[in-house]
Amino acid sequence: MTRIKAIGAAALAGTLAMATSAFASDTPDLRGTWSGSHTVAALPNERSDGAPRFNESEWVMEIREQQDNVFWGTSKWSRTSSDQWNEGQMTGTISLDSSGNIAMVESLPGQDREVNGLIDATYEDGKIYADFRSLRSGITYSTVLERVN
């Protein structure tokens, strides 16, 4: 009986090793710098006389570390007409179902661990298709991020 248990344990270990190896090969390596331009839609504020706001902007995301299907890095954005960049941190996870779905959260610049935005994304054909929504400022946009390096 002990020999049957040992064979069963070895078979289970082999199956788990193969599953882990398959998972690793299905998970894309997102480390690097990604960039995309887009039109931002924002809720009215005290300076907009009650009208929604629209502007052209650029988003640069640098994924610095990735472990299995989770990652973290920096996120910065700027209006196209400005030289001023706002930078925060972001974390994300790649879905385990091989769909390419990605979920991310982004911090508010200068404030540790305060979530500014939620991002739903999909990794497909070497690009990240992302939908951003801010929890604080009412900003939304969709963009296609392409790897810069």
PDB file of C-alpha atoms in Angstrom:
ATOM      1  CA  MET A   1       0.000   0.000   0.000  1.00  0.00           C
ATOM      2  CA  THR A   2       2.869   2.364   0.784  1.00  0.00           C
ATOM      3  CA  ARG A   3       4.276   1.857  -2.698  1.00  0.00           C
ATOM      4  CA  ILE A   4       0.901   2.758  -4.281  1.00  0.00           C
ATOM      5  CA  LYS A   5       0.753   5.923  -2.164  1.00  0.00           C
ATOM      6  CA  ALA A   6       4.298   6.834  -3.228  1.00  0.00           C
ATOM      7  CA  ILE A   7       3.438   6.312  -6.911  1.00  0.00           C
ATOM      8  CA  GLY A   8       0.239   8.369  -6.470  1.00  0.00           C
ATOM      9  CA  ALA A   9       2.171  11.176  -4.739  1.00  0.00           C
ATOM     10  CA  ALA A  10       4.780  11.187  -7.524  1.00  0.00           C
ATOM     11  CA  ALA A  11       2.064  11.314 -10.189  1.00  0.00           C
ATOM     12  CA  LEU A  12       0.342  14.204  -8.393  1.00  0.00           C
ATOM     13  CA  ALA A  13       3.627  16.105  -8.052  1.00  0.00           C
ATOM     14  CA  GLY A  14       4.323  15.614 -11.763  1.00  0.00           C
ATOM     15  CA  THR A  15       0.857  16.849 -12.687  1.00  0.00           C
ATOM     16  CA  LEU A  16       1.249  19.950 -10.508  1.00  0.00           C
ATOM     17  CA  ALA A  17       4.677  20.673 -11.985  1.00  0.00           C
ATOM     18  CA  MET A  18       3.274  20.431 -15.506  1.00  0.00           C
ATOM     19  CA  ALA A  19       0.327  22.674 -14.582  1.00  0.00           C
ATOM     20  CA  THR A  20       2.670  25.281 -13.079  1.00  0.00           C
ATOM     21  CA  SER A  21       4.860  25.132 -16.181  1.00  0.00           C
ATOM     22  CA  ALA A  22       1.826  25.547 -18.461  1.00  0.00           C
ATOM     23  CA  PHE A  23       0.582  28.479 -16.359  1.00  0.00           C
ATOM     24  CA  ALA A  24       3.976  30.197 -16.591  1.00  0.00           C
ATOM     25  CA  SER A  25       4.045  29.875 -20.385  1.00  0.00           C
ATOM     26  CA  ASP A  26       0.466  31.231 -20.744  1.00  0.00           C
ATOM     27  CA  THR A  27       1.138  34.315 -18.610  1.00  0.00           C
ATOM     28  CA  PRO A  28       2.582  37.177 -20.660  1.00  0.00           C
ATOM     29  CA  ASP A  29       5.665  38.983 -19.361  1.00  0.00           C
ATOM     30  CA  LEU A  30       4.440  42.576 -19.107  1.00  0.00           C
ATOM     31  CA  ARG A  31       7.613  44.066 -17.606  1.00  0.00           C
ATOM     32  CA  GLY A  32       8.740  47.191 -19.405  1.00  0.00           C
ATOM     33  CA  THR A  33       7.393  50.583 -20.422  1.00  0.00           C
ATOM     34  CA  TRP A  34       4.019  50.970 -22.125  1.00  0.00           C
ATOM     35  CA  SER A  35       2.542  54.140 -23.625  1.00  0.00           C
ATOM     36  CA  GLY A  36      -0.726  55.286 -25.177  1.00  0.00           C
ATOM     37  CA  SER A  37      -2.551  58.496 -26.150  1.00  0.00           C
ATOM     38  CA  HIS A  38      -6.261  59.084 -25.688  1.00  0.00           C
ATOM     39  CA  THR A  39      -9.089  61.559 -25.166  1.00  0.00           C
ATOM     40  CA  VAL A  40     -10.079  62.081 -21.543  1.00  0.00           C
ATOM     41  CA  ALA A  41     -13.675  62.761 -20.515  1.00  0.00           C
ATOM     42  CA  ALA A  42     -14.097  64.337 -17.075  1.00  0.00           C
ATOM     43  CA  LEU A  43     -17.055  65.350 -14.970  1.00  0.00           C
ATOM     44  CA  PRO A  44     -17.671  69.103 -14.620  1.00  0.00           C
ATOM     45  CA  ASN A  45     -15.791  70.972 -11.914  1.00  0.00           C
ATOM     46  CA  GLU A  46     -15.940  74.452 -10.383  1.00  0.00           C
ATOM     47  CA  ARG A  47     -13.837  75.900 -13.235  1.00  0.00           C
ATOM     48  CA  SER A  48     -15.863  74.378 -16.090  1.00  0.00           C
ATOM     49  CA  ASP A  49     -19.206  76.167 -15.489  1.00  0.00           C
ATOM     50  CA  GLY A  50     -21.067  72.870 -15.273  1.00  0.00           C
ATOM     51  CA  ALA A  51     -19.817  71.535 -18.626  1.00  0.00           C
ATOM     52  CA  PRO A  52     -17.991  68.229 -18.988  1.00  0.00           C
ATOM     53  CA  ARG A  53     -14.304  68.499 -19.775  1.00  0.00           C
ATOM     54  CA  PHE A  54     -12.401  66.837 -22.620  1.00  0.00           C
ATOM     55  CA  ASN A  55      -8.662  66.882 -23.301  1.00  0.00           C
ATOM     56  CA  GLU A  56      -5.971  64.925 -25.068  1.00  0.00           C
ATOM     57  CA  SER A  57      -3.608  63.064 -22.787  1.00  0.00           C
ATOM     58  CA  GLU A  58      -0.814  60.499 -22.691  1.00  0.00           C
ATOM     59  CA  TRP A  59      -0.384  57.629 -20.233  1.00  0.00           C
ATOM     60  CA  VAL A  60       2.953  55.929 -19.579  1.00  0.00           C
ATOM     61  CA  MET A  61       3.005  52.800 -17.451  1.00  0.00           C
ATOM     62  CA  GLU A  62       6.231  51.127 -16.351  1.00  0.00           C
ATOM     63  CA  ILE A  63       5.814  47.602 -15.051  1.00  0.00           C
ATOM     64  CA  ARG A  64       8.905  47.097 -12.912  1.00  0.00           C
ATOM     65  CA  GLU A  65       8.276  43.732 -11.265  1.00  0.00           C
ATOM     66  CA  GLN A  66       6.167  40.731 -12.151  1.00  0.00           C
ATOM     67  CA  GLN A  67       5.794  37.520 -10.181  1.00  0.00           C
ATOM     68  CA  ASP A  68       3.658  34.894 -11.864  1.00  0.00           C
ATOM     69  CA  ASN A  69       0.396  36.701 -12.725  1.00  0.00           C
ATOM     70  CA  VAL A  70       0.786  39.752 -10.438  1.00  0.00           C
ATOM     71  CA  PHE A  71       2.809  42.910 -11.104  1.00  0.00           C
ATOM     72  CA  TRP A  72       3.519  46.435  -9.873  1.00  0.00           C
ATOM     73  CA  GLY A  73       5.092  49.578 -11.208  1.00  0.00           C
ATOM     74  CA  THR A  74       4.583  53.268 -11.849  1.00  0.00           C
ATOM     75  CA  SER A  75       1.918  55.089 -13.774  1.00  0.00           C
ATOM     76  CA  LYS A  76       2.197  58.644 -15.052  1.00  0.00           C
ATOM     77  CA  TRP A  77       0.015  60.816 -17.212  1.00  0.00           C
ATOM     78  CA  SER A  78       0.039  64.265 -18.737  1.00  0.00           C
ATOM     79  CA  ARG A  79      -2.114  66.409 -20.956  1.00  0.00           C
ATOM     80  CA  THR A  80      -0.623  66.448 -24.431  1.00  0.00           C
ATOM     81  CA  SER A  81      -0.348  70.255 -24.253  1.00  0.00           C
ATOM     82  CA  SER A  82       1.574  70.176 -20.936  1.00  0.00           C
ATOM     83  CA  ASP A  83       5.082  69.307 -19.811  1.00  0.00           C
ATOM     84  CA  GLN A  84       3.826  68.506 -16.290  1.00  0.00           C
ATOM     85  CA  TRP A  85       3.519  64.801 -15.426  1.00  0.00           C
ATOM     86  CA  ASN A  86       1.530  63.285 -12.565  1.00  0.00           C
ATOM     87  CA  GLU A  87       3.037  60.055 -11.257  1.00  0.00           C
ATOM     88  CA  GLY A  88       1.654  57.370  -8.981  1.00  0.00           C
ATOM     89  CA  GLN A  89       2.032  53.666  -8.376  1.00  0.00           C
ATOM     90  CA  MET A  90      -0.001  50.796  -9.741  1.00  0.00           C
ATOM     91  CA  THR A  91      -0.514  47.118  -9.118  1.00  0.00           C
ATOM     92  CA  GLY A  92      -2.208  44.561 -11.294  1.00  0.00           C
ATOM     93  CA  THR A  93      -3.112  40.963 -11.850  1.00  0.00           C
ATOM     94  CA  ILE A  94      -3.468  38.897 -15.005  1.00  0.00           C
ATOM     95  CA  SER A  95      -6.451  36.549 -14.976  1.00  0.00           C
ATOM     96  CA  LEU A  96      -5.661  32.868 -14.468  1.00  0.00           C
ATOM     97  CA  ASP A  97      -8.150  31.768 -17.139  1.00  0.00           C
ATOM     98  CA  SER A  98      -5.808  32.500 -20.113  1.00  0.00           C
ATOM     99  CA  SER A  99      -8.235  35.181 -21.365  1.00  0.00           C
ATOM    100  CA  GLY A 100      -5.642  37.974 -21.254  1.00  0.00           C
ATOM    101  CA  ASN A 101      -7.858  39.950 -18.852  1.00  0.00           C
ATOM    102  CA  ILE A 102      -5.983  42.328 -16.550  1.00  0.00           C
ATOM    103  CA  ALA A 103      -7.214  44.239 -13.490  1.00  0.00           C
ATOM    104  CA  MET A 104      -5.198  47.165 -12.105  1.00  0.00           C
ATOM    105  CA  VAL A 105      -5.451  49.845  -9.428  1.00  0.00           C
ATOM    106  CA  GLU A 106      -3.561  53.131  -9.462  1.00  0.00           C
ATOM    107  CA  SER A 107      -2.560  55.390  -6.570  1.00  0.00           C
ATOM    108  CA  LEU A 108      -3.084  59.123  -6.390  1.00  0.00           C
ATOM    109  CA  PRO A 109       0.207  60.989  -6.896  1.00  0.00           C
ATOM    110  CA  GLY A 110       1.899  61.753  -3.601  1.00  0.00           C
ATOM    111  CA  GLN A 111      -0.501  59.681  -1.485  1.00  0.00           C
ATOM    112  CA  ASP A 112       0.571  56.177  -0.549  1.00  0.00           C
ATOM    113  CA  ARG A 113      -2.014  53.408  -0.822  1.00  0.00           C
ATOM    114  CA  GLU A 114      -4.934  55.642  -1.755  1.00  0.00           C
ATOM    115  CA  VAL A 115      -6.607  54.297  -4.868  1.00  0.00           C
ATOM    116  CA  ASN A 116      -7.208  56.900  -7.561  1.00  0.00           C
ATOM    117  CA  GLY A 117      -8.326  54.722 -10.436  1.00  0.00           C
ATOM    118  CA  LEU A 118      -9.501  51.312 -11.515  1.00  0.00           C
ATOM    119  CA  ILE A 119      -8.337  49.892 -14.825  1.00  0.00           C
ATOM    120  CA  ASP A 120      -9.835  46.949 -16.699  1.00  0.00           C
ATOM    121  CA  ALA A 121      -7.605  45.782 -19.517  1.00  0.00           C
ATOM    122  CA  THR A 122      -6.935  42.980 -21.950  1.00  0.00           C
ATOM    123  CA  TYR A 123      -3.570  41.833 -23.266  1.00  0.00           C
ATOM    124  CA  GLU A 124      -3.945  40.863 -26.914  1.00  0.00           C
ATOM    125  CA  ASP A 125      -1.571  40.775 -29.894  1.00  0.00           C
ATOM    126  CA  GLY A 126       1.253  42.334 -27.856  1.00  0.00           C
ATOM    127  CA  LYS A 127      -0.835  45.355 -26.796  1.00  0.00           C
ATOM    128  CA  ILE A 128      -2.763  46.298 -23.675  1.00  0.00           C
ATOM    129  CA  TYR A 129      -6.302  47.572 -24.323  1.00  0.00           C
ATOM    130  CA  ALA A 130      -7.193  49.538 -21.182  1.00  0.00           C
ATOM    131  CA  ASP A 131     -10.301  51.266 -19.800  1.00  0.00           C
ATOM    132  CA  PHE A 132      -9.565  53.705 -16.963  1.00  0.00           C
ATOM    133  CA  ARG A 133     -11.947  55.301 -14.485  1.00  0.00           C
ATOM    134  CA  SER A 134     -11.013  57.591 -11.634  1.00  0.00           C
ATOM    135  CA  LEU A 135     -12.705  57.219  -8.280  1.00  0.00           C
ATOM    136  CA  ARG A 136     -11.829  60.763  -7.237  1.00  0.00           C
ATOM    137  CA  SER A 137     -11.990  63.111 -10.227  1.00  0.00           C
ATOM    138  CA  GLY A 138     -14.588  61.509 -12.499  1.00  0.00           C
ATOM    139  CA  ILE A 139     -12.098  60.980 -15.321  1.00  0.00           C
ATOM    140  CA  THR A 140     -12.589  58.162 -17.817  1.00  0.00           C
ATOM    141  CA  TYR A 141     -10.735  57.071 -20.942  1.00  0.00           C
ATOM    142  CA  SER A 142      -9.877  54.110 -23.111  1.00  0.00           C
ATOM    143  CA  THR A 143      -6.491  53.635 -24.693  1.00  0.00           C
ATOM    144  CA  VAL A 144      -4.236  51.132 -26.393  1.00  0.00           C
ATOM    145  CA  LEU A 145      -0.865  50.811 -24.697  1.00  0.00           C
ATOM    146  CA  GLU A 146       2.064  49.699 -26.784  1.00  0.00           C
ATOM    147  CA  ARG A 147       5.396  48.497 -25.440  1.00  0.00           C
ATOM    148  CA  VAL A 148       8.058  51.195 -25.701  1.00  0.00           C
ATOM    149  CA  ASN A 149      10.884  48.952 -24.414  1.00  0.00           C
TER     150      ASN A 149
END
